[in-house]
Amino acid sequence: MKVMKFGGTSVGRPERMHQVKDLITRSEDRTIVVLSALSGTTNELVKIGEALAAGKKEDAKSIIDGLKQHYKAFCEELFQSFNGKNRASKIIEEHFEFLNIILKISFNESINKDILAQGELLSTKLFYSLLEELGVKAVFLPALEFMSIDEYHEPELQKIREKLEKVLSRYKEDTIFVTQGYICKNHRNEVDNLKRGGSDYTASLIGAAISASVVEIWTDIDGMHNNDPRIVEKTKPIAKLSFDEAAELAYFGAKILHPASIWPAQLHNVPVKLLNTMDPDADGTTITSEVSEKGGVRAIAAKDGITAIKIKSSRMLLAYGFLRKVFEIFEQYQTSIDMITTSEVAISLTIDDVTHLKVINNELEQFGMVEVDHNLSIICIVGNSIMDQKGVLQQVMNCLEPYPLRMVSYGGSRHNVSVLVEAKFKAEVLKSLNAGLFSFD
Ligand code: ADP
Ligand code: ASP
Ligand code: MG
């Protein structure tokens, strides 16, 4: 079996949905099709939640109305038959009635998750109806019946596997299954999600759960590029990446993949392919356990919204147990640390989730002076064993020479050098590294 995941832009226009239908039916394998919401929808749903949280019901109402118009126009074009249009109109009414009811009740975080789930519920139901209209036999597989996370927001892979096996064995003759990306149930059995961009994660979790032959992530670009194509010109797709390289790039900002989407596939050794819905025959990127023999830097990514915390304390001097105490504070507030550097008298680290920053700071102050800097970016430079290759670090540093570096992390893994810069330098740094490291490719 295989998994094919289509992102927002791949289902965001009626003609693209038809293309998705062509792609899933040309495959001969039994396939679980994972769909995101139509592009732009989740952003609008986020805005509805924000408006409601701020008590601005009229603003929320006008976003809901605008979105409904969009879906009506979309379906008018998507469906040709009377039955198809009728079914679509019922789906739209059902989900927008739900959103309108929410306007009347008091808002809370759990309702917000229900709002956010509407995008994937709509896209999959509409796509399933399109398959019906076109006479393509498929099974609708509600993600809320098998995708779950525990109280620490971690996916329950074993449970997911058991539930999926059960459903799939009920449909032995069927070859196409349609399900939602992103959404799941939490430990309280409420609707929840796998965070923004989470449909990639869904695909990888399903791939691991069913030991798929491949997880295909279909998007709007021909694979993982060697630098951020939104910022740098003339970036190139990378044909092959190892799981470790892809995980570093995804974690450190390559938006094409959700940060956590590699580990499930890696754990079960399921290859992941990044493919372009708009150019289905392009090679894309294949991610496997195989480590490339090609040396040097393979790719660069950047992660925004980083906050650095420095704890300066002469008491720390060589004291054992000090780092443990510092880390325990972050653990207590479930805040993960990205980068870390230490000196004799200070420790600097970075976080991207500032929800608990204030309490963390208060607790850290018992150890010494705490300084906080916001608006930073981590630039991550990835390549196989770049640590072992002569001159690579020198080359990287030459490119970075004009920019003030707040932190440098080297040696944490053999594949990665990361630097922390002010966000305002990010674009220049990415371009400078591109020119200095890839110009002879
Ligand atoms: P989808 O909606 O299909 O999930 P995303 O917008 O989440 O698609 O991811 C695809 C986008 O990721 C591309 O359009 C591209 O602009 C952006 N991107 C950022 N960094 C990279 C990179 N290194 N390689 C390829 N795409 C990247
Ligand atoms: N629709 C969700 C989002 O926009 C999930 C996804 O697209 O992967 O974040
Ligand atoms: Mg995405």
Short mmCIF file of C-alpha atoms and ligand atoms in Angstrom, two decimals:
data_model
loop_
_atom_site.label_atom_id
_atom_site.label_comp_id
_atom_site.label_asym_id
_atom_site.label_seq_id
_atom_site.Cartn_x
_atom_site.Cartn_y
_atom_site.Cartn_z
CA MET A 1 0.00 0.00 0.00
CA LYS A 2 1.05 3.56 -0.46
CA VAL A 3 0.13 6.98 0.90
CA MET A 4 -0.43 10.00 -1.36
CA LYS A 5 -0.80 13.35 0.41
CA PHE A 6 -1.97 16.43 -1.46
CA GLY A 7 -1.42 19.88 0.05
CA GLY A 8 -3.61 22.97 -0.05
CA THR A 9 -2.54 24.26 -3.46
CA SER A 10 -2.96 20.78 -4.97
CA VAL A 11 -6.66 20.82 -4.10
CA GLY A 12 -7.15 24.60 -4.06
CA ARG A 13 -8.68 24.93 -7.52
CA PRO A 14 -11.33 22.81 -9.24
CA GLU A 15 -9.03 21.80 -12.09
CA ARG A 16 -6.37 20.76 -9.58
CA MET A 17 -8.83 18.48 -7.80
CA HIS A 18 -9.42 16.81 -11.16
CA GLN A 19 -5.66 16.42 -11.55
CA VAL A 20 -5.51 14.78 -8.11
CA LYS A 21 -8.17 12.34 -9.25
CA ASP A 22 -6.03 11.53 -12.34
CA LEU A 23 -2.94 11.00 -10.18
CA ILE A 24 -4.57 8.67 -7.68
CA THR A 25 -6.27 6.60 -10.35
CA ARG A 26 -3.13 6.14 -12.46
CA SER A 27 -1.51 4.41 -9.50
CA GLU A 28 -2.07 0.67 -9.32
CA ASP A 29 -1.30 0.25 -5.64
CA ARG A 30 -3.90 0.33 -2.91
CA THR A 31 -3.66 3.92 -1.79
CA ILE A 32 -4.59 6.04 1.20
CA VAL A 33 -5.15 9.57 -0.08
CA VAL A 34 -4.56 12.28 2.54
CA LEU A 35 -5.91 15.74 1.75
CA SER A 36 -5.24 19.16 3.27
CA ALA A 37 -7.80 21.93 3.33
CA LEU A 38 -8.13 24.04 0.16
CA SER A 39 -5.33 26.63 0.14
CA GLY A 40 -6.16 29.67 2.25
CA THR A 41 -8.95 27.97 4.19
CA THR A 42 -7.04 27.18 7.39
CA ASN A 43 -5.75 30.77 7.50
CA GLU A 44 -9.35 32.01 7.36
CA LEU A 45 -10.43 29.52 10.03
CA VAL A 46 -7.60 30.78 12.24
CA LYS A 47 -8.92 34.32 11.74
CA ILE A 48 -12.44 33.23 12.71
CA GLY A 49 -11.07 31.83 15.99
CA GLU A 50 -9.03 34.98 16.62
CA ALA A 51 -12.05 37.22 16.00
CA LEU A 52 -14.18 35.13 18.37
CA ALA A 53 -11.47 35.11 21.02
CA ALA A 54 -11.43 38.92 20.81
CA GLY A 55 -15.23 39.03 21.12
CA LYS A 56 -15.63 40.34 17.55
CA LYS A 57 -18.52 38.17 16.41
CA GLU A 58 -19.38 40.39 13.45
CA ASP A 59 -15.87 40.08 12.05
CA ALA A 60 -16.07 36.31 12.48
CA LYS A 61 -19.43 36.26 10.73
CA SER A 62 -18.13 38.17 7.74
CA ILE A 63 -15.13 35.80 7.36
CA ILE A 64 -17.52 32.83 7.53
CA ASP A 65 -19.76 34.38 4.85
CA GLY A 66 -16.79 35.14 2.59
CA LEU A 67 -15.50 31.58 2.93
CA LYS A 68 -18.92 30.14 2.18
CA GLN A 69 -19.13 32.17 -1.04
CA HIS A 70 -15.71 30.84 -2.01
CA TYR A 71 -16.83 27.23 -1.52
CA LYS A 72 -20.07 27.80 -3.43
CA ALA A 73 -18.22 29.22 -6.44
CA PHE A 74 -15.61 26.43 -6.18
CA CYS A 75 -18.26 23.69 -6.25
CA GLU A 76 -20.23 25.33 -9.04
CA GLU A 77 -17.14 24.83 -11.17
CA LEU A 78 -16.04 21.48 -9.70
CA PHE A 79 -19.24 19.52 -10.25
CA GLN A 80 -21.04 19.03 -13.53
CA SER A 81 -24.02 16.85 -12.63
CA PHE A 82 -27.16 17.87 -10.81
CA ASN A 83 -26.52 15.19 -8.20
CA GLY A 84 -22.95 16.26 -7.71
CA LYS A 85 -23.90 19.92 -7.25
CA ASN A 86 -26.67 18.90 -4.89
CA ARG A 87 -24.38 16.77 -2.73
CA ALA A 88 -21.79 19.55 -2.63
CA SER A 89 -24.38 22.09 -1.62
CA LYS A 90 -25.49 19.86 1.28
CA ILE A 91 -21.87 19.47 2.46
CA ILE A 92 -21.35 23.24 2.35
CA GLU A 93 -24.61 23.93 4.21
CA GLU A 94 -23.76 21.37 6.89
CA HIS A 95 -20.31 22.78 7.66
CA PHE A 96 -21.21 26.45 7.45
CA GLU A 97 -24.26 25.91 9.62
CA PHE A 98 -21.86 24.44 12.16
CA LEU A 99 -19.66 27.56 11.97
CA ASN A 100 -22.71 29.80 12.31
CA ILE A 101 -23.89 27.91 15.39
CA ILE A 102 -20.45 28.41 16.94
CA LEU A 103 -21.03 32.17 16.65
CA LYS A 104 -23.86 31.80 19.13
CA ILE A 105 -22.09 29.83 21.84
CA SER A 106 -19.26 30.83 24.14
CA PHE A 107 -15.85 30.39 22.60
CA ASN A 108 -13.06 28.26 24.05
CA GLU A 109 -9.90 26.50 22.86
CA SER A 110 -11.68 23.23 22.22
CA ILE A 111 -14.24 24.96 19.98
CA ASN A 112 -11.36 26.63 18.19
CA LYS A 113 -9.99 23.19 17.28
CA ASP A 114 -13.42 22.26 15.92
CA ILE A 115 -13.36 25.38 13.77
CA LEU A 116 -9.87 24.56 12.46
CA ALA A 117 -10.98 21.03 11.53
CA GLN A 118 -13.63 22.27 9.09
CA GLY A 119 -11.11 22.84 6.27
CA GLU A 120 -9.98 19.22 5.95
CA LEU A 121 -13.50 17.90 6.55
CA LEU A 122 -14.79 20.05 3.68
CA SER A 123 -11.99 19.26 1.22
CA THR A 124 -12.20 15.49 1.72
CA LYS A 125 -16.00 15.33 1.56
CA LEU A 126 -16.04 17.43 -1.62
CA PHE A 127 -13.27 15.35 -3.19
CA TYR A 128 -15.02 12.13 -2.26
CA SER A 129 -18.20 13.46 -3.91
CA LEU A 130 -16.18 14.32 -7.00
CA LEU A 131 -14.95 10.72 -7.16
CA GLU A 132 -18.56 9.58 -6.87
CA GLU A 133 -19.59 11.89 -9.71
CA LEU A 134 -16.77 10.56 -11.86
CA GLY A 135 -17.59 6.94 -11.03
CA VAL A 136 -14.33 6.26 -9.15
CA LYS A 137 -14.92 3.76 -6.38
CA ALA A 138 -13.39 4.84 -3.07
CA VAL A 139 -13.82 4.50 0.69
CA PHE A 140 -14.19 7.55 2.94
CA LEU A 141 -11.97 7.08 5.99
CA PRO A 142 -12.64 9.66 8.75
CA ALA A 143 -9.31 10.57 10.36
CA LEU A 144 -11.06 11.29 13.66
CA GLU A 145 -11.77 7.57 13.92
CA PHE A 146 -8.13 6.50 13.90
CA MET A 147 -5.71 9.44 14.30
CA SER A 148 -5.03 10.25 17.94
CA ILE A 149 -2.56 12.07 20.19
CA ASP A 150 -1.83 11.58 23.88
CA GLU A 151 -1.77 14.15 26.69
CA TYR A 152 1.71 15.29 25.58
CA HIS A 153 0.40 15.86 22.03
CA GLU A 154 2.38 12.89 20.78
CA PRO A 155 0.74 10.63 18.17
CA GLU A 156 -0.32 7.20 19.44
CA LEU A 157 1.27 5.19 16.66
CA GLN A 158 0.38 1.77 18.02
CA LYS A 159 -3.30 2.67 18.46
CA ILE A 160 -3.36 4.32 15.02
CA ARG A 161 -1.95 1.13 13.52
CA GLU A 162 -4.50 -1.13 15.22
CA LYS A 163 -7.44 1.03 14.23
CA LEU A 164 -6.28 1.41 10.63
CA GLU A 165 -5.66 -2.33 10.26
CA LYS A 166 -9.17 -3.01 11.46
CA VAL A 167 -10.81 -0.59 9.02
CA LEU A 168 -8.68 -1.64 6.09
CA SER A 169 -9.47 -5.29 6.64
CA ARG A 170 -13.15 -4.42 6.32
CA TYR A 171 -12.54 -3.14 2.78
CA LYS A 172 -10.29 -5.84 1.33
CA GLU A 173 -11.43 -5.31 -2.25
CA ASP A 174 -11.15 -1.51 -2.25
CA THR A 175 -8.11 0.30 -3.56
CA ILE A 176 -8.67 4.00 -2.87
CA PHE A 177 -9.21 5.43 0.63
CA VAL A 178 -9.72 9.15 1.24
CA THR A 179 -8.89 10.72 4.59
CA GLN A 180 -8.13 14.07 6.23
CA GLY A 181 -4.67 15.35 7.02
CA TYR A 182 -3.97 17.52 10.07
CA ILE A 183 -6.95 16.60 12.27
CA CYS A 184 -6.99 14.09 15.11
CA LYS A 185 -8.57 13.31 18.47
CA ASN A 186 -6.77 14.17 21.72
CA HIS A 187 -6.65 12.26 25.02
CA ARG A 188 -9.92 13.89 26.07
CA ASN A 189 -11.48 12.55 22.87
CA GLU A 190 -11.91 16.10 21.58
CA VAL A 191 -11.11 17.19 18.05
CA ASP A 192 -7.52 18.44 17.88
CA ASN A 193 -4.83 18.86 15.24
CA LEU A 194 -1.17 18.16 14.45
CA LYS A 195 -0.29 21.88 14.18
CA ARG A 196 -0.01 23.99 11.05
CA GLY A 197 1.22 22.09 8.02
CA GLY A 198 0.31 18.87 9.86
CA SER A 199 -1.08 16.95 6.89
CA ASP A 200 2.48 15.88 6.02
CA TYR A 201 2.74 14.45 9.52
CA THR A 202 -0.57 12.59 9.06
CA ALA A 203 0.76 11.06 5.84
CA SER A 204 3.98 9.92 7.46
CA LEU A 205 2.15 8.50 10.51
CA ILE A 206 -0.19 6.55 8.27
CA GLY A 207 2.76 5.38 6.17
CA ALA A 208 4.49 4.10 9.31
CA ALA A 209 1.30 2.57 10.71
CA ILE A 210 0.53 0.52 7.60
CA SER A 211 4.19 -0.05 6.63
CA ALA A 212 3.50 1.61 3.28
CA SER A 213 5.80 1.06 0.32
CA VAL A 214 6.12 4.84 -0.05
CA VAL A 215 4.70 8.10 1.28
CA GLU A 216 4.23 10.59 -1.55
CA ILE A 217 3.89 14.25 -0.56
CA TRP A 218 2.39 16.08 -3.55
CA THR A 219 2.80 19.84 -3.44
CA ASP A 220 3.37 22.89 -5.64
CA ILE A 221 7.12 22.54 -6.15
CA ASP A 222 9.36 19.84 -7.62
CA GLY A 223 10.89 18.61 -4.38
CA MET A 224 13.09 19.89 -1.58
CA HIS A 225 15.23 22.73 -2.93
CA ASN A 226 18.74 23.51 -1.76
CA ASN A 227 17.59 26.87 -0.34
CA ASP A 228 14.34 28.68 0.41
CA PRO A 229 12.80 29.38 -3.04
CA ARG A 230 10.61 32.11 -1.56
CA ILE A 231 13.71 34.15 -0.78
CA VAL A 232 16.57 32.99 -2.97
CA GLU A 233 16.53 32.89 -6.76
CA LYS A 234 17.72 29.92 -8.82
CA THR A 235 17.39 27.29 -6.12
CA LYS A 236 17.51 23.68 -7.29
CA PRO A 237 15.66 20.53 -6.34
CA ILE A 238 17.69 17.85 -4.55
CA ALA A 239 17.15 14.38 -6.04
CA LYS A 240 18.00 12.37 -2.92
CA LEU A 241 18.16 13.12 0.76
CA SER A 242 18.75 10.93 3.77
CA PHE A 243 16.11 10.86 6.51
CA ASP A 244 18.52 12.71 8.82
CA GLU A 245 19.17 15.48 6.33
CA ALA A 246 15.48 15.89 5.52
CA ALA A 247 14.57 15.93 9.21
CA GLU A 248 17.10 18.68 9.95
CA LEU A 249 15.84 20.76 7.03
CA ALA A 250 12.19 20.29 7.94
CA TYR A 251 12.85 21.06 11.60
CA PHE A 252 14.87 24.15 10.77
CA GLY A 253 12.34 25.79 8.51
CA ALA A 254 12.03 24.18 5.06
CA LYS A 255 8.32 24.78 4.81
CA ILE A 256 7.74 22.03 2.27
CA LEU A 257 7.70 19.51 5.14
CA HIS A 258 6.11 19.67 8.60
CA PRO A 259 8.94 19.61 11.18
CA ALA A 260 7.92 16.25 12.66
CA SER A 261 6.99 14.54 9.42
CA ILE A 262 10.17 12.52 8.94
CA TRP A 263 10.51 10.47 12.12
CA PRO A 264 7.53 8.10 11.64
CA ALA A 265 8.65 7.20 8.11
CA GLN A 266 12.27 6.91 9.24
CA LEU A 267 11.35 4.68 12.17
CA HIS A 268 9.64 2.21 9.84
CA ASN A 269 12.00 2.80 6.93
CA VAL A 270 9.28 3.99 4.55
CA PRO A 271 10.68 6.12 1.69
CA VAL A 272 9.19 9.60 1.38
CA LYS A 273 8.89 11.27 -2.03
CA LEU A 274 8.26 14.98 -2.55
CA LEU A 275 6.46 15.48 -5.85
CA ASN A 276 4.89 18.29 -7.83
CA THR A 277 1.15 18.06 -8.63
CA MET A 278 1.67 20.68 -11.35
CA ASP A 279 4.51 18.69 -12.94
CA PRO A 280 3.81 15.05 -12.00
CA ASP A 281 6.61 13.59 -14.10
CA ALA A 282 9.37 15.67 -12.53
CA ASP A 283 11.72 13.53 -10.39
CA GLY A 284 11.17 15.42 -7.14
CA THR A 285 13.06 14.39 -4.02
CA THR A 286 13.36 10.89 -2.64
CA ILE A 287 14.10 10.59 1.07
CA THR A 288 15.44 7.25 2.30
CA SER A 289 17.89 5.85 4.83
CA GLU A 290 20.55 5.83 2.12
CA VAL A 291 23.30 8.33 2.75
CA SER A 292 24.54 10.18 -0.29
CA GLU A 293 28.18 10.01 -1.14
CA LYS A 294 28.11 13.53 -2.46
CA GLY A 295 30.05 15.75 -0.11
CA GLY A 296 29.71 19.38 0.80
CA VAL A 297 26.66 21.36 1.77
CA ARG A 298 23.42 19.93 0.39
CA ALA A 299 20.86 22.50 1.51
CA ILE A 300 20.13 25.53 3.67
CA ALA A 301 16.97 26.40 5.57
CA ALA A 302 15.89 29.13 7.95
CA LYS A 303 13.56 29.11 10.92
CA ASP A 304 11.98 32.39 12.02
CA GLY A 305 10.43 33.59 15.24
CA ILE A 306 13.32 32.51 17.43
CA THR A 307 13.95 33.87 20.93
CA ALA A 308 17.37 33.57 22.58
CA ILE A 309 17.82 33.37 26.33
CA LYS A 310 21.18 33.93 28.00
CA ILE A 311 21.74 32.97 31.63
CA LYS A 312 24.91 34.48 33.05
CA SER A 313 26.15 33.24 36.35
CA SER A 314 29.57 33.03 37.92
CA ARG A 315 28.11 30.45 40.27
CA MET A 316 27.67 28.20 37.29
CA LEU A 317 31.42 27.89 36.92
CA LEU A 318 32.03 24.21 36.40
CA ALA A 319 29.15 23.33 38.71
CA TYR A 320 27.77 19.93 37.98
CA GLY A 321 24.01 19.70 37.91
CA PHE A 322 23.63 23.28 36.71
CA LEU A 323 22.54 22.40 33.18
CA ARG A 324 20.11 19.83 34.50
CA LYS A 325 18.43 22.44 36.68
CA VAL A 326 18.15 24.84 33.76
CA PHE A 327 16.73 22.19 31.44
CA GLU A 328 14.28 21.03 34.07
CA ILE A 329 12.65 24.45 34.00
CA PHE A 330 12.08 24.17 30.27
CA GLU A 331 10.81 20.64 30.69
CA GLN A 332 8.39 21.72 33.39
CA TYR A 333 6.85 24.24 31.00
CA GLN A 334 6.97 21.90 27.98
CA THR A 335 9.13 24.29 26.00
CA SER A 336 11.64 22.69 23.69
CA ILE A 337 15.08 24.11 23.12
CA ASP A 338 16.48 24.35 19.58
CA MET A 339 20.05 25.58 19.87
CA ILE A 340 22.40 25.75 22.82
CA THR A 341 25.89 27.07 23.46
CA THR A 342 27.79 27.35 26.70
CA SER A 343 30.77 29.22 28.05
CA GLU A 344 32.39 29.08 31.45
CA VAL A 345 30.07 31.71 32.87
CA ALA A 346 27.02 31.68 30.65
CA ILE A 347 24.64 29.51 28.73
CA SER A 348 22.67 30.67 25.68
CA LEU A 349 19.78 28.77 24.24
CA THR A 350 16.93 29.35 21.84
CA ILE A 351 13.23 28.55 21.87
CA ASP A 352 10.45 29.21 19.37
CA ASP A 353 7.46 28.78 21.67
CA VAL A 354 7.24 31.78 24.00
CA THR A 355 3.95 30.82 25.66
CA HIS A 356 5.63 30.30 29.05
CA LEU A 357 8.57 32.68 28.60
CA LYS A 358 7.63 34.89 31.54
CA VAL A 359 7.48 32.12 34.14
CA ILE A 360 10.56 30.45 32.68
CA ASN A 361 12.44 33.74 33.05
CA ASN A 362 11.33 34.20 36.62
CA GLU A 363 12.59 30.76 37.51
CA LEU A 364 15.85 31.17 35.62
CA GLU A 365 16.62 34.37 37.51
CA GLN A 366 17.42 32.33 40.61
CA PHE A 367 20.57 31.18 38.77
CA GLY A 368 21.87 34.53 37.55
CA MET A 369 21.28 37.36 35.12
CA VAL A 370 18.86 36.54 32.33
CA GLU A 371 18.85 38.34 28.98
CA VAL A 372 16.23 37.75 26.30
CA ASP A 373 16.45 38.65 22.58
CA HIS A 374 13.52 38.28 20.24
CA ASN A 375 13.17 38.38 16.44
CA LEU A 376 15.98 36.04 15.58
CA SER A 377 16.35 33.42 12.85
CA ILE A 378 18.24 30.15 12.88
CA ILE A 379 20.01 29.42 9.62
CA CYS A 380 20.69 25.74 9.26
CA ILE A 381 23.30 24.41 6.83
CA VAL A 382 22.94 20.71 6.09
CA GLY A 383 25.13 18.12 4.36
CA ASN A 384 26.23 14.56 4.91
CA SER A 385 29.05 14.46 7.43
CA ILE A 386 30.03 18.04 6.70
CA MET A 387 31.97 17.93 9.94
CA ASP A 388 34.42 15.52 8.41
CA GLN A 389 34.98 17.49 5.23
CA LYS A 390 37.91 19.79 5.10
CA GLY A 391 37.20 23.43 4.41
CA VAL A 392 33.40 23.33 4.58
CA LEU A 393 33.16 25.27 7.82
CA GLN A 394 35.67 27.78 6.47
CA GLN A 395 33.55 28.24 3.34
CA VAL A 396 30.40 28.72 5.42
CA MET A 397 32.11 31.25 7.69
CA ASN A 398 33.44 33.21 4.70
CA CYS A 399 29.86 33.67 3.49
CA LEU A 400 28.76 34.78 6.95
CA GLU A 401 31.63 37.19 7.47
CA PRO A 402 29.61 40.44 7.01
CA TYR A 403 26.90 39.49 9.50
CA PRO A 404 26.84 39.58 13.28
CA LEU A 405 26.29 36.04 14.56
CA ARG A 406 24.47 35.71 17.86
CA MET A 407 25.21 31.98 18.27
CA VAL A 408 26.94 29.21 16.32
CA SER A 409 26.24 25.53 16.78
CA TYR A 410 28.63 23.01 15.26
CA GLY A 411 29.22 19.42 16.18
CA GLY A 412 25.78 18.62 17.57
CA SER A 413 25.28 16.37 14.59
CA ARG A 414 27.66 15.50 11.79
CA HIS A 415 25.25 16.88 9.23
CA ASN A 416 24.56 20.36 10.45
CA VAL A 417 25.98 23.77 11.22
CA SER A 418 23.48 26.28 12.60
CA VAL A 419 23.88 29.97 13.17
CA LEU A 420 21.60 32.46 14.88
CA VAL A 421 21.20 35.92 13.35
CA GLU A 422 18.82 38.83 13.70
CA ALA A 423 15.79 38.19 11.51
CA LYS A 424 16.55 41.30 9.46
CA PHE A 425 19.72 39.62 8.12
CA LYS A 426 18.03 36.33 7.20
CA ALA A 427 17.39 36.97 3.51
CA GLU A 428 20.90 38.37 2.94
CA VAL A 429 22.51 35.49 4.80
CA LEU A 430 20.57 32.90 2.77
CA LYS A 431 21.58 34.62 -0.47
CA SER A 432 25.19 34.97 0.55
CA LEU A 433 25.40 31.28 1.50
CA ASN A 434 23.73 30.34 -1.77
CA ALA A 435 26.23 32.30 -3.83
CA GLY A 436 29.22 31.06 -1.83
CA LEU A 437 28.30 27.39 -1.49
CA PHE A 438 26.35 26.43 -4.59
CA SER A 439 27.69 28.64 -7.35
CA PHE A 440 29.80 25.85 -8.86
CA ASP A 441 27.04 23.19 -8.77
P1 ADP B 1 1.39 22.29 0.76
O1 ADP B 1 0.24 23.24 0.79
O2 ADP B 1 1.40 21.40 -0.44
O3 ADP B 1 1.58 21.55 2.05
P2 ADP B 1 3.47 24.13 1.52
O4 ADP B 1 3.15 25.55 1.17
O5 ADP B 1 3.28 23.71 2.93
O6 ADP B 1 2.68 23.19 0.52
O7 ADP B 1 4.98 23.77 1.10
C1 ADP B 1 5.43 24.03 -0.22
C2 ADP B 1 6.16 25.36 -0.25
O8 ADP B 1 7.30 25.30 0.60
C3 ADP B 1 6.73 25.71 -1.59
O9 ADP B 1 5.78 26.36 -2.39
C4 ADP B 1 7.92 26.59 -1.24
O10 ADP B 1 7.64 27.95 -1.42
C5 ADP B 1 8.14 26.37 0.24
N1 ADP B 1 9.53 26.01 0.58
C6 ADP B 1 10.26 26.58 1.57
N2 ADP B 1 11.48 26.05 1.62
C7 ADP B 1 11.54 25.12 0.64
C8 ADP B 1 12.57 24.25 0.17
N3 ADP B 1 13.77 24.20 0.75
N4 ADP B 1 12.28 23.45 -0.88
C9 ADP B 1 11.08 23.47 -1.47
N5 ADP B 1 10.07 24.28 -1.07
C10 ADP B 1 10.29 25.09 -0.03
N1 ASP B 2 -4.59 22.81 6.52
C1 ASP B 2 -3.57 22.77 7.51
C2 ASP B 2 -2.72 24.04 7.42
O1 ASP B 2 -2.94 24.86 6.56
C3 ASP B 2 -2.72 21.54 7.43
C4 ASP B 2 -1.90 21.40 6.17
O2 ASP B 2 -2.19 22.04 5.18
O3 ASP B 2 -0.96 20.60 6.18
O4 ASP B 2 -1.87 24.23 8.24
MG MG B 3 2.42 22.08 3.90
#
